[in-house]
mmCIF file of C-alpha atoms and ligand atoms in Angstrom:
data_model
loop_
_atom_site.group_PDB
_atom_site.id
_atom_site.type_symbol
_atom_site.label_atom_id
_atom_site.label_comp_id
_atom_site.label_asym_id
_atom_site.label_seq_id
_atom_site.Cartn_x
_atom_site.Cartn_y
_atom_site.Cartn_z
ATOM 1 C CA MET F 126 -13.369 10.973 23.652
ATOM 2 C CA LYS F 127 -13.227 6.428 23.632
ATOM 3 C CA ILE F 128 -11.676 5.445 20.875
ATOM 4 C CA GLY F 129 -12.224 2.209 19.331
ATOM 5 C CA CYS F 130 -10.059 0.304 16.450
ATOM 6 C CA PRO F 131 -10.929 -3.084 15.205
ATOM 7 C CA LYS F 132 -9.260 -6.274 13.277
ATOM 8 C CA GLU F 133 -9.895 -5.832 10.286
ATOM 9 C CA ILE F 134 -12.003 -8.303 8.374
ATOM 10 C CA LYS F 135 -12.372 -7.677 4.832
ATOM 11 C CA PRO F 136 -10.871 -10.563 3.291
ATOM 12 C CA GLN F 137 -6.837 -10.514 2.132
ATOM 13 C CA GLU F 138 -6.546 -7.187 4.581
ATOM 14 C CA PHE F 139 -4.226 -6.985 6.543
ATOM 15 C CA ARG F 140 -3.797 -3.023 6.915
ATOM 16 C CA VAL F 141 -4.593 -1.725 10.253
ATOM 17 C CA GLY F 142 -6.970 1.349 10.681
ATOM 18 C CA LEU F 143 -3.837 3.286 14.583
ATOM 19 C CA THR F 144 -0.675 2.332 14.588
ATOM 20 C CA PRO F 145 0.917 2.567 17.791
ATOM 21 C CA ASN F 146 1.698 5.661 17.804
ATOM 22 C CA ALA F 147 -1.571 7.239 16.242
ATOM 23 C CA ALA F 148 -2.953 5.432 19.720
ATOM 24 C CA ARG F 149 1.000 7.745 22.293
ATOM 25 C CA GLU F 150 -0.751 10.833 20.546
ATOM 26 C CA ALA F 151 -4.327 10.184 20.823
ATOM 27 C CA ALA F 152 -4.152 9.572 23.810
ATOM 28 C CA ALA F 153 -0.936 12.096 24.675
ATOM 29 C CA HIS F 154 -4.643 14.331 23.949
ATOM 30 C CA GLY F 155 -7.161 12.307 27.067
ATOM 31 C CA HIS F 156 -8.322 10.543 25.067
ATOM 32 C CA LYS F 157 -9.276 6.057 25.692
ATOM 33 C CA VAL F 158 -8.259 4.145 23.220
ATOM 34 C CA LEU F 159 -9.361 0.923 22.499
ATOM 35 C CA VAL F 160 -7.917 -1.693 19.944
ATOM 36 C CA GLU F 161 -9.556 -5.327 19.104
ATOM 37 C CA THR F 162 -6.657 -7.803 20.284
ATOM 38 C CA GLY F 163 -4.119 -8.582 16.949
ATOM 39 C CA ALA F 164 -5.976 -5.961 14.491
ATOM 40 C CA GLY F 165 -1.585 -4.896 14.270
ATOM 41 C CA VAL F 166 -0.373 -8.138 13.142
ATOM 42 C CA GLY F 167 -1.102 -8.227 9.981
ATOM 43 C CA ALA F 168 1.151 -4.823 9.768
ATOM 44 C CA GLY F 169 3.499 -6.063 12.835
ATOM 45 C CA PHE F 170 2.310 -4.062 15.692
ATOM 46 C CA ASP F 171 1.248 -6.611 18.379
ATOM 47 C CA ASP F 172 -0.642 -5.877 21.451
ATOM 48 C CA ALA F 173 1.811 -4.881 23.585
ATOM 49 C CA ALA F 174 3.322 -2.217 21.206
ATOM 50 C CA TYR F 175 -0.625 -0.796 22.056
ATOM 51 C CA ILE F 176 -0.250 -1.424 25.604
ATOM 52 C CA ALA F 177 2.770 0.187 25.947
ATOM 53 C CA ALA F 178 1.204 3.301 23.677
ATOM 54 C CA GLY F 179 -1.270 3.938 26.132
ATOM 55 C CA ALA F 180 -3.927 2.005 24.623
ATOM 56 C CA GLY F 181 -6.200 -0.945 25.865
ATOM 57 C CA ILE F 182 -7.239 -4.535 23.795
ATOM 58 C CA ALA F 183 -10.547 -6.230 23.928
ATOM 59 C CA ARG F 184 -11.199 -9.519 23.599
ATOM 60 C CA THR F 185 -14.160 -8.955 20.055
ATOM 61 C CA ALA F 186 -15.092 -7.002 18.261
ATOM 62 C CA GLN F 187 -18.150 -6.289 19.925
ATOM 63 C CA GLU F 188 -16.511 -5.480 23.128
ATOM 64 C CA VAL F 189 -14.984 -2.287 20.857
ATOM 65 C CA PHE F 190 -17.629 -1.210 19.373
ATOM 66 C CA ALA F 191 -19.643 -0.947 21.773
ATOM 67 C CA GLU F 192 -17.150 0.915 24.830
ATOM 68 C CA THR F 193 -16.258 3.667 22.299
ATOM 69 C CA GLU F 194 -17.650 7.035 20.305
ATOM 70 C CA MET F 195 -15.974 6.882 17.410
ATOM 71 C CA ILE F 196 -14.367 3.291 15.145
ATOM 72 C CA VAL F 197 -11.269 4.095 13.222
ATOM 73 C CA LYS F 198 -10.524 1.519 10.703
ATOM 74 C CA VAL F 199 -9.176 1.647 7.391
ATOM 75 C CA LYS F 200 -11.964 -0.429 4.640
ATOM 76 C CA GLU F 201 -15.518 -0.210 4.637
ATOM 77 C CA PRO F 202 -17.467 -1.284 8.273
ATOM 78 C CA GLN F 203 -17.949 -5.556 6.426
ATOM 79 C CA ALA F 204 -22.372 -5.889 7.349
ATOM 80 C CA GLY F 205 -21.194 -7.411 11.064
ATOM 81 C CA GLU F 206 -19.418 -4.456 11.361
ATOM 82 C CA ARG F 207 -22.523 -2.159 10.645
ATOM 83 C CA ALA F 208 -24.923 -4.343 12.216
ATOM 84 C CA LEU F 209 -22.700 -3.481 15.430
ATOM 85 C CA LEU F 210 -22.717 0.130 15.032
ATOM 86 C CA ARG F 211 -25.308 2.194 16.511
ATOM 87 C CA LYS F 212 -26.830 5.675 17.126
ATOM 88 C CA GLY F 213 -24.737 9.310 18.017
ATOM 89 C CA GLN F 214 -21.557 6.940 17.761
ATOM 90 C CA VAL F 215 -18.496 8.061 15.210
ATOM 91 C CA LEU F 216 -17.087 6.100 11.676
ATOM 92 C CA PHE F 217 -14.619 6.813 10.325
ATOM 93 C CA THR F 218 -13.069 4.682 7.441
ATOM 94 C CA TYR F 219 -12.329 4.548 3.432
ATOM 95 C CA LEU F 220 -16.230 3.650 2.346
ATOM 96 C CA HIS F 221 -16.097 4.380 -1.479
ATOM 97 C CA LEU F 222 -20.316 4.179 -0.673
ATOM 98 C CA ALA F 223 -21.268 5.241 -4.274
ATOM 99 C CA PRO F 224 -20.934 2.188 -6.022
ATOM 100 C CA ASP F 225 -22.954 0.113 -2.623
ATOM 101 C CA PRO F 226 -25.853 0.666 -1.516
ATOM 102 C CA ASP F 227 -27.278 -2.309 0.831
ATOM 103 C CA GLN F 228 -23.630 -0.581 3.149
ATOM 104 C CA THR F 229 -25.696 3.273 2.147
ATOM 105 C CA ARG F 230 -28.520 1.139 3.368
ATOM 106 C CA ASP F 231 -26.952 -0.012 6.423
ATOM 107 C CA LEU F 232 -24.776 2.726 7.519
ATOM 108 C CA LEU F 233 -28.429 5.091 6.602
ATOM 109 C CA ALA F 234 -30.248 2.885 9.390
ATOM 110 C CA SER F 235 -27.379 2.575 11.961
ATOM 111 C CA GLY F 236 -27.979 6.676 12.600
ATOM 112 C CA ALA F 237 -23.584 6.555 12.733
ATOM 113 C CA THR F 238 -21.873 10.063 11.673
ATOM 114 C CA CYS F 239 -19.428 7.913 9.081
ATOM 115 C CA ILE F 240 -17.210 10.112 8.176
ATOM 116 C CA ALA F 241 -15.302 8.846 4.802
ATOM 117 C CA TYR F 242 -11.367 9.273 3.792
ATOM 118 C CA GLU F 243 -11.287 9.109 -0.243
ATOM 119 C CA THR F 244 -13.915 12.227 0.177
ATOM 120 C CA VAL F 245 -12.088 14.485 2.284
ATOM 121 C CA THR F 246 -9.891 17.539 1.064
ATOM 122 C CA ASP F 247 -7.159 19.098 1.061
ATOM 123 C CA ASP F 248 -7.785 23.291 0.091
ATOM 124 C CA ARG F 249 -5.691 22.789 -2.860
ATOM 125 C CA GLY F 250 -8.825 20.111 -3.549
ATOM 126 C CA GLY F 251 -6.547 17.186 -3.076
ATOM 127 C CA LEU F 252 -7.540 14.220 -1.637
ATOM 128 C CA PRO F 253 -4.756 13.480 0.951
ATOM 129 C CA LEU F 254 -5.888 10.093 2.364
ATOM 130 C CA LEU F 255 -6.359 8.866 -0.931
ATOM 131 C CA ALA F 256 -3.255 10.088 -1.247
ATOM 132 C CA PRO F 257 -0.908 8.405 0.394
ATOM 133 C CA MET F 258 -2.132 5.047 -1.208
ATOM 134 C CA SER F 259 -2.016 6.214 -4.465
ATOM 135 C CA GLU F 260 1.967 7.286 -3.558
ATOM 136 C CA VAL F 261 2.224 2.969 -2.272
ATOM 137 C CA ALA F 262 0.687 2.093 -5.027
ATOM 138 C CA GLY F 263 2.942 3.996 -7.851
ATOM 139 C CA LYS F 264 6.035 3.187 -6.327
ATOM 140 C CA LEU F 265 5.139 -0.220 -5.713
ATOM 141 C CA ALA F 266 4.559 -0.946 -9.612
ATOM 142 C CA PRO F 267 7.956 -0.615 -10.998
ATOM 143 C CA GLN F 268 8.139 -3.178 -8.371
ATOM 144 C CA VAL F 269 5.965 -5.579 -9.983
ATOM 145 C CA GLY F 270 6.476 -5.277 -13.233
ATOM 146 C CA ALA F 271 9.673 -5.768 -13.544
ATOM 147 C CA TRP F 272 9.381 -8.624 -11.778
ATOM 148 C CA THR F 273 7.036 -9.369 -13.837
ATOM 149 C CA LEU F 274 9.514 -9.016 -16.910
ATOM 150 C CA GLN F 275 11.013 -11.693 -15.163
ATOM 151 C CA LYS F 276 11.761 -15.106 -17.241
ATOM 152 C CA ALA F 277 9.945 -17.645 -15.345
ATOM 153 C CA ASN F 278 6.657 -15.172 -14.560
ATOM 154 C CA GLY F 279 6.488 -15.374 -18.814
ATOM 155 C CA GLY F 280 7.927 -11.846 -19.537
ATOM 156 C CA ARG F 281 10.975 -11.387 -22.099
ATOM 157 C CA GLY F 282 12.996 -11.983 -19.485
ATOM 158 C CA VAL F 283 14.287 -7.695 -19.129
ATOM 159 C CA LEU F 284 15.975 -6.425 -16.280
ATOM 160 C CA LEU F 285 14.544 -2.651 -15.593
ATOM 161 C CA GLY F 286 18.405 -1.066 -15.300
ATOM 162 C CA GLY F 287 20.498 -3.243 -17.627
ATOM 163 C CA VAL F 288 23.673 -3.924 -16.872
ATOM 164 C CA PRO F 289 27.313 -1.902 -18.056
ATOM 165 C CA GLY F 290 26.583 -2.952 -22.490
ATOM 166 C CA VAL F 291 23.776 -3.567 -22.603
ATOM 167 C CA ASN F 292 20.950 -0.451 -22.861
ATOM 168 C CA PRO F 293 18.072 -0.744 -20.369
ATOM 169 C CA ALA F 294 14.383 -1.956 -20.612
ATOM 170 C CA ARG F 295 11.748 1.259 -21.492
ATOM 171 C CA VAL F 296 9.376 1.979 -19.664
ATOM 172 C CA LEU F 297 5.827 4.241 -21.058
ATOM 173 C CA VAL F 298 3.745 5.622 -17.455
ATOM 174 C CA ILE F 299 0.163 6.532 -18.648
ATOM 175 C CA GLY F 300 -0.996 9.397 -16.844
ATOM 176 C CA GLY F 301 1.090 11.043 -14.294
ATOM 177 C CA GLY F 302 -0.251 12.392 -11.410
ATOM 178 C CA VAL F 303 0.493 10.689 -7.832
ATOM 179 C CA VAL F 304 0.657 7.132 -9.206
ATOM 180 C CA GLY F 305 2.432 8.285 -12.704
ATOM 181 C CA THR F 306 5.413 10.599 -10.983
ATOM 182 C CA HIS F 307 5.131 7.759 -8.054
ATOM 183 C CA ALA F 308 6.378 5.433 -10.597
ATOM 184 C CA ALA F 309 7.759 7.097 -12.847
ATOM 185 C CA ARG F 310 11.103 8.415 -10.350
ATOM 186 C CA VAL F 311 10.872 4.414 -8.857
ATOM 187 C CA ALA F 312 11.451 3.196 -12.777
ATOM 188 C CA ALA F 313 13.980 6.051 -13.404
ATOM 189 C CA GLY F 314 15.858 5.223 -9.370
ATOM 190 C CA MET F 315 16.052 1.297 -10.741
ATOM 191 C CA GLY F 316 17.640 2.829 -14.611
ATOM 192 C CA ALA F 317 15.309 2.026 -16.626
ATOM 193 C CA ASP F 318 14.211 4.705 -19.740
ATOM 194 C CA VAL F 319 11.616 6.438 -19.234
ATOM 195 C CA THR F 320 9.137 8.609 -20.499
ATOM 196 C CA VAL F 321 5.558 9.573 -19.078
ATOM 197 C CA LEU F 322 2.175 10.489 -21.473
ATOM 198 C CA ASP F 323 -0.018 13.083 -19.416
ATOM 199 C CA ARG F 324 -3.371 15.319 -21.528
ATOM 200 C CA SER F 325 -2.672 17.780 -18.532
ATOM 201 C CA LEU F 326 -0.710 20.833 -20.579
ATOM 202 C CA PRO F 327 0.011 22.439 -17.002
ATOM 203 C CA ARG F 328 1.076 18.934 -14.998
ATOM 204 C CA LEU F 329 3.749 18.030 -17.659
ATOM 205 C CA ARG F 330 5.509 21.109 -17.429
ATOM 206 C CA TYR F 331 4.823 20.728 -13.718
ATOM 207 C CA LEU F 332 6.006 17.638 -14.603
ATOM 208 C CA ASP F 333 9.719 18.223 -16.626
ATOM 209 C CA ASP F 334 10.363 21.143 -14.421
ATOM 210 C CA VAL F 335 10.776 18.913 -11.334
ATOM 211 C CA PHE F 336 11.860 15.567 -12.775
ATOM 212 C CA GLY F 337 13.259 16.711 -16.265
ATOM 213 C CA ARG F 338 16.443 14.513 -15.530
ATOM 214 C CA ASP F 339 15.263 12.045 -14.826
ATOM 215 C CA PHE F 340 12.492 11.061 -17.345
ATOM 216 C CA ARG F 341 10.495 12.905 -20.923
ATOM 217 C CA THR F 342 6.488 13.674 -20.757
ATOM 218 C CA GLY F 343 4.631 13.364 -23.374
ATOM 219 C CA TYR F 344 1.309 14.816 -24.413
ATOM 220 C CA SER F 345 -1.626 11.296 -24.720
ATOM 221 C CA SER F 346 -3.034 11.011 -27.411
ATOM 222 C CA ALA F 347 -3.868 8.175 -29.225
ATOM 223 C CA GLY F 348 -0.724 8.397 -31.759
ATOM 224 C CA VAL F 349 1.271 9.247 -29.722
ATOM 225 C CA LEU F 350 0.288 5.601 -27.243
ATOM 226 C CA ALA F 351 1.009 3.315 -30.897
ATOM 227 C CA GLU F 352 4.155 4.246 -30.378
ATOM 228 C CA HIS F 353 5.556 4.919 -27.245
ATOM 229 C CA LEU F 354 3.713 1.605 -27.439
ATOM 230 C CA ALA F 355 5.804 -0.327 -29.711
ATOM 231 C CA ARG F 356 8.731 0.398 -27.759
ATOM 232 C CA ALA F 357 8.009 -0.084 -24.140
ATOM 233 C CA ASP F 358 9.553 -4.052 -22.191
ATOM 234 C CA LEU F 359 7.005 -2.587 -19.465
ATOM 235 C CA VAL F 360 3.738 -0.474 -19.392
ATOM 236 C CA ILE F 361 2.735 0.970 -16.011
ATOM 237 C CA GLY F 362 -1.528 2.459 -16.493
ATOM 238 C CA ALA F 363 -2.332 5.550 -14.191
ATOM 239 C CA VAL F 364 -4.506 7.854 -15.503
ATOM 240 C CA LEU F 365 -7.918 8.494 -13.355
ATOM 241 C CA ILE F 366 -10.604 10.950 -14.082
ATOM 242 C CA PRO F 367 -12.101 11.716 -11.144
ATOM 243 C CA GLY F 368 -14.999 9.980 -9.571
ATOM 244 C CA ALA F 369 -14.793 8.132 -13.024
ATOM 245 C CA GLU F 370 -14.619 4.326 -14.550
ATOM 246 C CA ALA F 371 -10.640 4.853 -15.941
ATOM 247 C CA PRO F 372 -10.845 5.732 -19.084
ATOM 248 C CA LYS F 373 -9.522 2.408 -21.862
ATOM 249 C CA LEU F 374 -6.707 3.727 -24.093
ATOM 250 C CA VAL F 375 -4.931 0.584 -25.157
ATOM 251 C CA HIS F 376 -7.509 -1.360 -26.649
ATOM 252 C CA ARG F 377 -6.656 -5.377 -27.561
ATOM 253 C CA ALA F 378 -5.927 -4.734 -31.409
ATOM 254 C CA ASP F 379 -2.897 -2.454 -29.360
ATOM 255 C CA LEU F 380 -0.812 -5.768 -28.302
ATOM 256 C CA ALA F 381 -0.425 -6.651 -31.147
ATOM 257 C CA LEU F 382 1.747 -3.457 -31.920
ATOM 258 C CA MET F 383 4.128 -4.673 -28.435
ATOM 259 C CA LYS F 384 6.901 -6.622 -27.577
ATOM 260 C CA PRO F 385 6.161 -9.799 -27.505
ATOM 261 C CA GLY F 386 6.966 -10.675 -23.109
ATOM 262 C CA ALA F 387 5.996 -6.880 -22.334
ATOM 263 C CA ALA F 388 4.508 -6.635 -19.368
ATOM 264 C CA MET F 389 1.580 -4.183 -18.182
ATOM 265 C CA VAL F 390 0.863 -3.216 -14.591
ATOM 266 C CA ASP F 391 -2.870 -1.849 -14.594
ATOM 267 C CA VAL F 392 -2.778 0.652 -12.269
ATOM 268 C CA ALA F 393 -6.183 1.840 -12.250
ATOM 269 C CA ILE F 394 -8.265 -1.347 -12.058
ATOM 270 C CA ASP F 395 -9.622 -0.434 -8.850
ATOM 271 C CA GLN F 396 -11.603 2.380 -10.923
ATOM 272 C CA GLY F 397 -12.251 -0.532 -14.048
ATOM 273 C CA GLY F 398 -8.998 -0.312 -15.793
ATOM 274 C CA CYS F 399 -6.968 2.411 -18.485
ATOM 275 C CA PHE F 400 -6.358 -1.175 -20.223
ATOM 276 C CA GLU F 401 -9.127 -2.838 -22.390
ATOM 277 C CA THR F 402 -8.148 -6.683 -22.265
ATOM 278 C CA SER F 403 -7.619 -5.659 -18.415
ATOM 279 C CA HIS F 404 -9.512 -8.064 -15.178
ATOM 280 C CA ALA F 405 -9.308 -7.026 -11.385
ATOM 281 C CA THR F 406 -6.285 -9.719 -10.523
ATOM 282 C CA THR F 407 -5.626 -10.188 -6.820
ATOM 283 C CA HIS F 408 -1.719 -11.074 -4.855
ATOM 284 C CA ALA F 409 -2.024 -14.837 -4.892
ATOM 285 C CA ALA F 410 -2.350 -15.010 -8.439
ATOM 286 C CA PRO F 411 -1.655 -10.962 -9.345
ATOM 287 C CA ILE F 412 -0.318 -11.725 -13.274
ATOM 288 C CA TYR F 413 -1.770 -13.401 -16.181
ATOM 289 C CA GLU F 414 -1.758 -13.268 -20.303
ATOM 290 C CA VAL F 415 -3.489 -12.162 -23.592
ATOM 291 C CA ASP F 416 -1.227 -12.146 -26.990
ATOM 292 C CA GLY F 417 1.636 -12.525 -25.334
ATOM 293 C CA ILE F 418 1.338 -9.854 -23.445
ATOM 294 C CA LEU F 419 2.004 -9.714 -19.761
ATOM 295 C CA HIS F 420 -1.138 -8.297 -17.255
ATOM 296 C CA TYR F 421 -0.416 -6.767 -13.774
ATOM 297 C CA CYS F 422 -3.812 -6.115 -11.931
ATOM 298 C CA VAL F 423 -4.564 -6.281 -8.145
ATOM 299 C CA ALA F 424 -6.863 -3.779 -7.559
ATOM 300 C CA ASN F 425 -5.569 -3.245 -3.723
ATOM 301 C CA MET F 426 -1.107 -3.174 -4.677
ATOM 302 C CA PRO F 427 -1.251 -1.194 -1.441
ATOM 303 C CA GLY F 428 -2.306 -5.159 0.983
ATOM 304 C CA ALA F 429 1.080 -6.096 -0.076
ATOM 305 C CA VAL F 430 3.208 -4.114 1.942
ATOM 306 C CA ALA F 431 0.483 -3.752 4.737
ATOM 307 C CA ARG F 432 2.639 -1.991 7.613
ATOM 308 C CA THR F 433 4.311 1.601 5.296
ATOM 309 C CA SER F 434 0.784 1.471 4.292
ATOM 310 C CA THR F 435 -0.300 1.800 7.326
ATOM 311 C CA ILE F 436 1.646 4.263 9.060
ATOM 312 C CA ALA F 437 1.241 5.719 5.388
ATOM 313 C CA LEU F 438 -2.311 5.773 5.966
ATOM 314 C CA SER F 439 -2.285 6.425 9.818
ATOM 315 C CA ASN F 440 0.369 9.567 8.920
ATOM 316 C CA ALA F 441 -2.645 11.358 7.037
ATOM 317 C CA THR F 442 -5.549 10.562 9.454
ATOM 318 C CA LEU F 443 -4.013 10.951 13.150
ATOM 319 C CA PRO F 444 -3.940 15.465 12.884
ATOM 320 C CA PHE F 445 -7.967 14.530 11.463
ATOM 321 C CA LEU F 446 -8.788 12.687 14.078
ATOM 322 C CA LEU F 447 -7.097 14.499 16.555
ATOM 323 C CA ALA F 448 -9.566 17.094 15.926
ATOM 324 C CA LEU F 449 -12.546 14.590 15.662
ATOM 325 C CA ALA F 450 -11.698 12.786 19.559
ATOM 326 C CA ASP F 451 -10.621 17.010 21.247
ATOM 327 C CA LYS F 452 -14.122 19.372 19.753
ATOM 328 C CA GLY F 453 -16.205 16.229 18.365
ATOM 329 C CA TRP F 454 -17.409 15.126 15.187
ATOM 330 C CA ARG F 455 -20.032 18.200 14.545
ATOM 331 C CA GLN F 456 -17.960 20.745 15.464
ATOM 332 C CA ALA F 457 -14.493 20.009 14.542
ATOM 333 C CA CYS F 458 -15.938 19.510 10.479
ATOM 334 C CA LEU F 459 -17.995 22.721 11.836
ATOM 335 C CA ASP F 460 -13.745 24.299 11.445
ATOM 336 C CA ASP F 461 -12.525 22.524 8.054
ATOM 337 C CA PRO F 462 -14.988 22.438 5.243
ATOM 338 C CA ASN F 463 -12.221 19.204 4.269
ATOM 339 C CA LEU F 464 -13.483 17.792 6.870
ATOM 340 C CA LEU F 465 -16.644 18.304 6.206
ATOM 341 C CA ASN F 466 -16.505 17.433 3.643
ATOM 342 C CA GLY F 467 -15.460 13.999 4.492
ATOM 343 C CA LEU F 468 -19.426 13.325 5.542
ATOM 344 C CA ASN F 469 -21.191 11.336 3.929
ATOM 345 C CA VAL F 470 -23.995 10.037 6.058
ATOM 346 C CA HIS F 471 -25.360 11.494 9.514
ATOM 347 C CA ALA F 472 -28.252 9.837 11.822
ATOM 348 C CA GLY F 473 -29.403 7.836 9.288
ATOM 349 C CA HIS F 474 -29.441 11.062 6.169
ATOM 350 C CA LEU F 475 -27.326 10.516 3.633
ATOM 351 C CA THR F 476 -25.409 14.088 3.273
ATOM 352 C CA TYR F 477 -22.090 12.996 0.691
ATOM 353 C CA ALA F 478 -24.410 14.426 -3.421
ATOM 354 C CA ALA F 479 -21.850 12.038 -5.804
ATOM 355 C CA VAL F 480 -23.178 8.887 -3.556
ATOM 356 C CA GLY F 481 -27.146 10.515 -4.175
ATOM 357 C CA ALA F 482 -27.116 11.340 -7.643
ATOM 358 C CA ALA F 483 -25.048 7.847 -8.001
ATOM 359 C CA GLN F 484 -28.664 5.497 -6.121
ATOM 360 C CA GLY F 485 -31.297 7.712 -6.093
ATOM 361 C CA ILE F 486 -31.158 8.906 -2.731
ATOM 362 C CA LYS F 487 -31.994 12.061 -2.507
ATOM 363 C CA VAL F 488 -29.755 13.671 -0.465
HETATM 364 P P1 NAD I 15 -4.704 11.232 -10.268
HETATM 365 O O1 NAD I 15 -5.615 12.292 -10.475
HETATM 366 O O2 NAD I 15 -3.060 12.394 -8.995
HETATM 367 O O3 NAD I 15 -3.602 11.509 -11.408
HETATM 368 C C1 NAD I 15 -4.244 10.852 -12.831
HETATM 369 C C2 NAD I 15 -3.402 11.045 -14.476
HETATM 370 O O4 NAD I 15 -4.283 10.837 -15.220
HETATM 371 C C3 NAD I 15 -3.577 12.882 -13.672
HETATM 372 O O5 NAD I 15 -2.969 13.393 -13.994
HETATM 373 C C4 NAD I 15 -4.838 13.227 -15.162
HETATM 374 O O6 NAD I 15 -4.138 14.555 -15.369
HETATM 375 C C5 NAD I 15 -4.525 11.672 -16.217
HETATM 376 N N1 NAD I 15 -5.054 11.739 -17.204
HETATM 377 C C6 NAD I 15 -6.417 11.630 -17.664
HETATM 378 N N2 NAD I 15 -7.058 11.216 -18.147
HETATM 379 C C7 NAD I 15 -6.032 11.011 -19.632
HETATM 380 C C8 NAD I 15 -5.430 10.167 -20.263
HETATM 381 N N3 NAD I 15 -6.873 10.242 -21.270
HETATM 382 N N4 NAD I 15 -3.863 9.751 -20.313
HETATM 383 C C9 NAD I 15 -2.702 10.932 -20.021
HETATM 384 N N5 NAD I 15 -3.781 10.583 -18.740
HETATM 385 C C10 NAD I 15 -4.465 10.716 -17.883
HETATM 386 O O7 NAD I 15 -4.879 10.155 -9.078
HETATM 387 P P2 NAD I 15 -3.800 8.864 -8.967
HETATM 388 O O8 NAD I 15 -3.866 9.611 -7.591
HETATM 389 O O9 NAD I 15 -2.815 8.929 -9.384
HETATM 390 O O10 NAD I 15 -4.623 7.429 -9.581
HETATM 391 C C11 NAD I 15 -4.766 7.001 -10.411
HETATM 392 C C12 NAD I 15 -5.356 5.619 -10.505
HETATM 393 O O11 NAD I 15 -4.237 4.468 -9.226
HETATM 394 C C13 NAD I 15 -6.806 5.820 -10.021
HETATM 395 O O12 NAD I 15 -7.669 4.951 -10.738
HETATM 396 C C14 NAD I 15 -6.678 5.165 -8.359
HETATM 397 O O13 NAD I 15 -7.653 5.167 -7.816
HETATM 398 C C15 NAD I 15 -6.025 4.025 -9.244
HETATM 399 N N6 NAD I 15 -4.666 3.062 -8.267
HETATM 400 C C16 NAD I 15 -4.696 2.013 -7.062
HETATM 401 C C17 NAD I 15 -4.380 1.233 -6.751
HETATM 402 C C18 NAD I 15 -4.166 -0.319 -7.027
HETATM 403 O O14 NAD I 15 -4.068 -1.016 -5.579
HETATM 404 N N7 NAD I 15 -4.412 -0.500 -7.201
HETATM 405 C C19 NAD I 15 -3.613 2.362 -5.316
HETATM 406 C C20 NAD I 15 -3.781 3.419 -5.724
HETATM 407 C C21 NAD I 15 -4.180 4.324 -6.538
#
């Protein structure tokens, strides 16, 4: 199969859909890979690395779309890219169609077969192509939180790990899923005094079994949360109710309970945020202050570490990509119900119930 990888054109997107190593694997399976010139530069991969891996380099995105049978990307196709898709072509990327009727309309009109990373599942009901980005955002959260706490940024001037004779900072992580667990591990590794709150007792049992020496766990009720907010130097919001907007767990009035200059990192901001006072920020201006409390609410945190994020994403997508290329999308989806769950659009038909429900389109 001919596989194409265009350069991402969404503003501030430095990741790329294929690493040179992934291109090498595809070439070893007998596929032809065509990468747009400069596509990997933001993630630290130059054209020469792709050529060494056996890929060809195209001068334009138009060439990539016109000459290949499957397009591999990171972000949802932008309007100009959607116009280049054609009937029978396969698109494999993040789509997030539910809140995006314009994109849904264009993908249906294109006649292409569109498989969304975010709805591919695994045998345990997890989302294997979303998890790597949650791992990245989780590990970044204490790092950006520590930076936000520095005096020059308006923070409390507290070092997460403390020093001999001075207590470490207290870090509260709300939500102990993929983001929360990675955040707690890193914060504990930096020497902070960490507590993770969750609503799921099985999850709390798991965290306590595996990480009981590194951090404490607590049941996330309003009362327990208020107690921990009053003590925390850094609060990391990492809750998710699948398919729903994030619940608002910290209200504006609660900020008065907190220490002046404390920091909050709302990782759940891409689902609307779990603090009432959160609004999405960018890497260019990541923090703002409300009632003396610093807020960090960057909606695409993994973009800050585009190289790590690209490699992590490519590691997760590669087995699915190879199945699609080796067998063709139809047989690959028939053989693997988890990949079939990724199918959102085919030949002018919407094939994913939740997107249909969100947009009033029959599936
Ligand atoms: P996850 O499903 O693995 O974990 C969510 C956890 O929240 C679960 O353990 C659940 O029990 C818990 N939870 C639900 N309601 C709760 C409540 N009221 N109190 C405490 N815990 C509660 O999800 P995840 O992969 O860790 O993702 C968390 C959030 O981070 C999502 O909104 C995701 O979209 C977001 N995210 C953001 C970025 C970014 O760049 N900002 C990147 C990746 C993920």
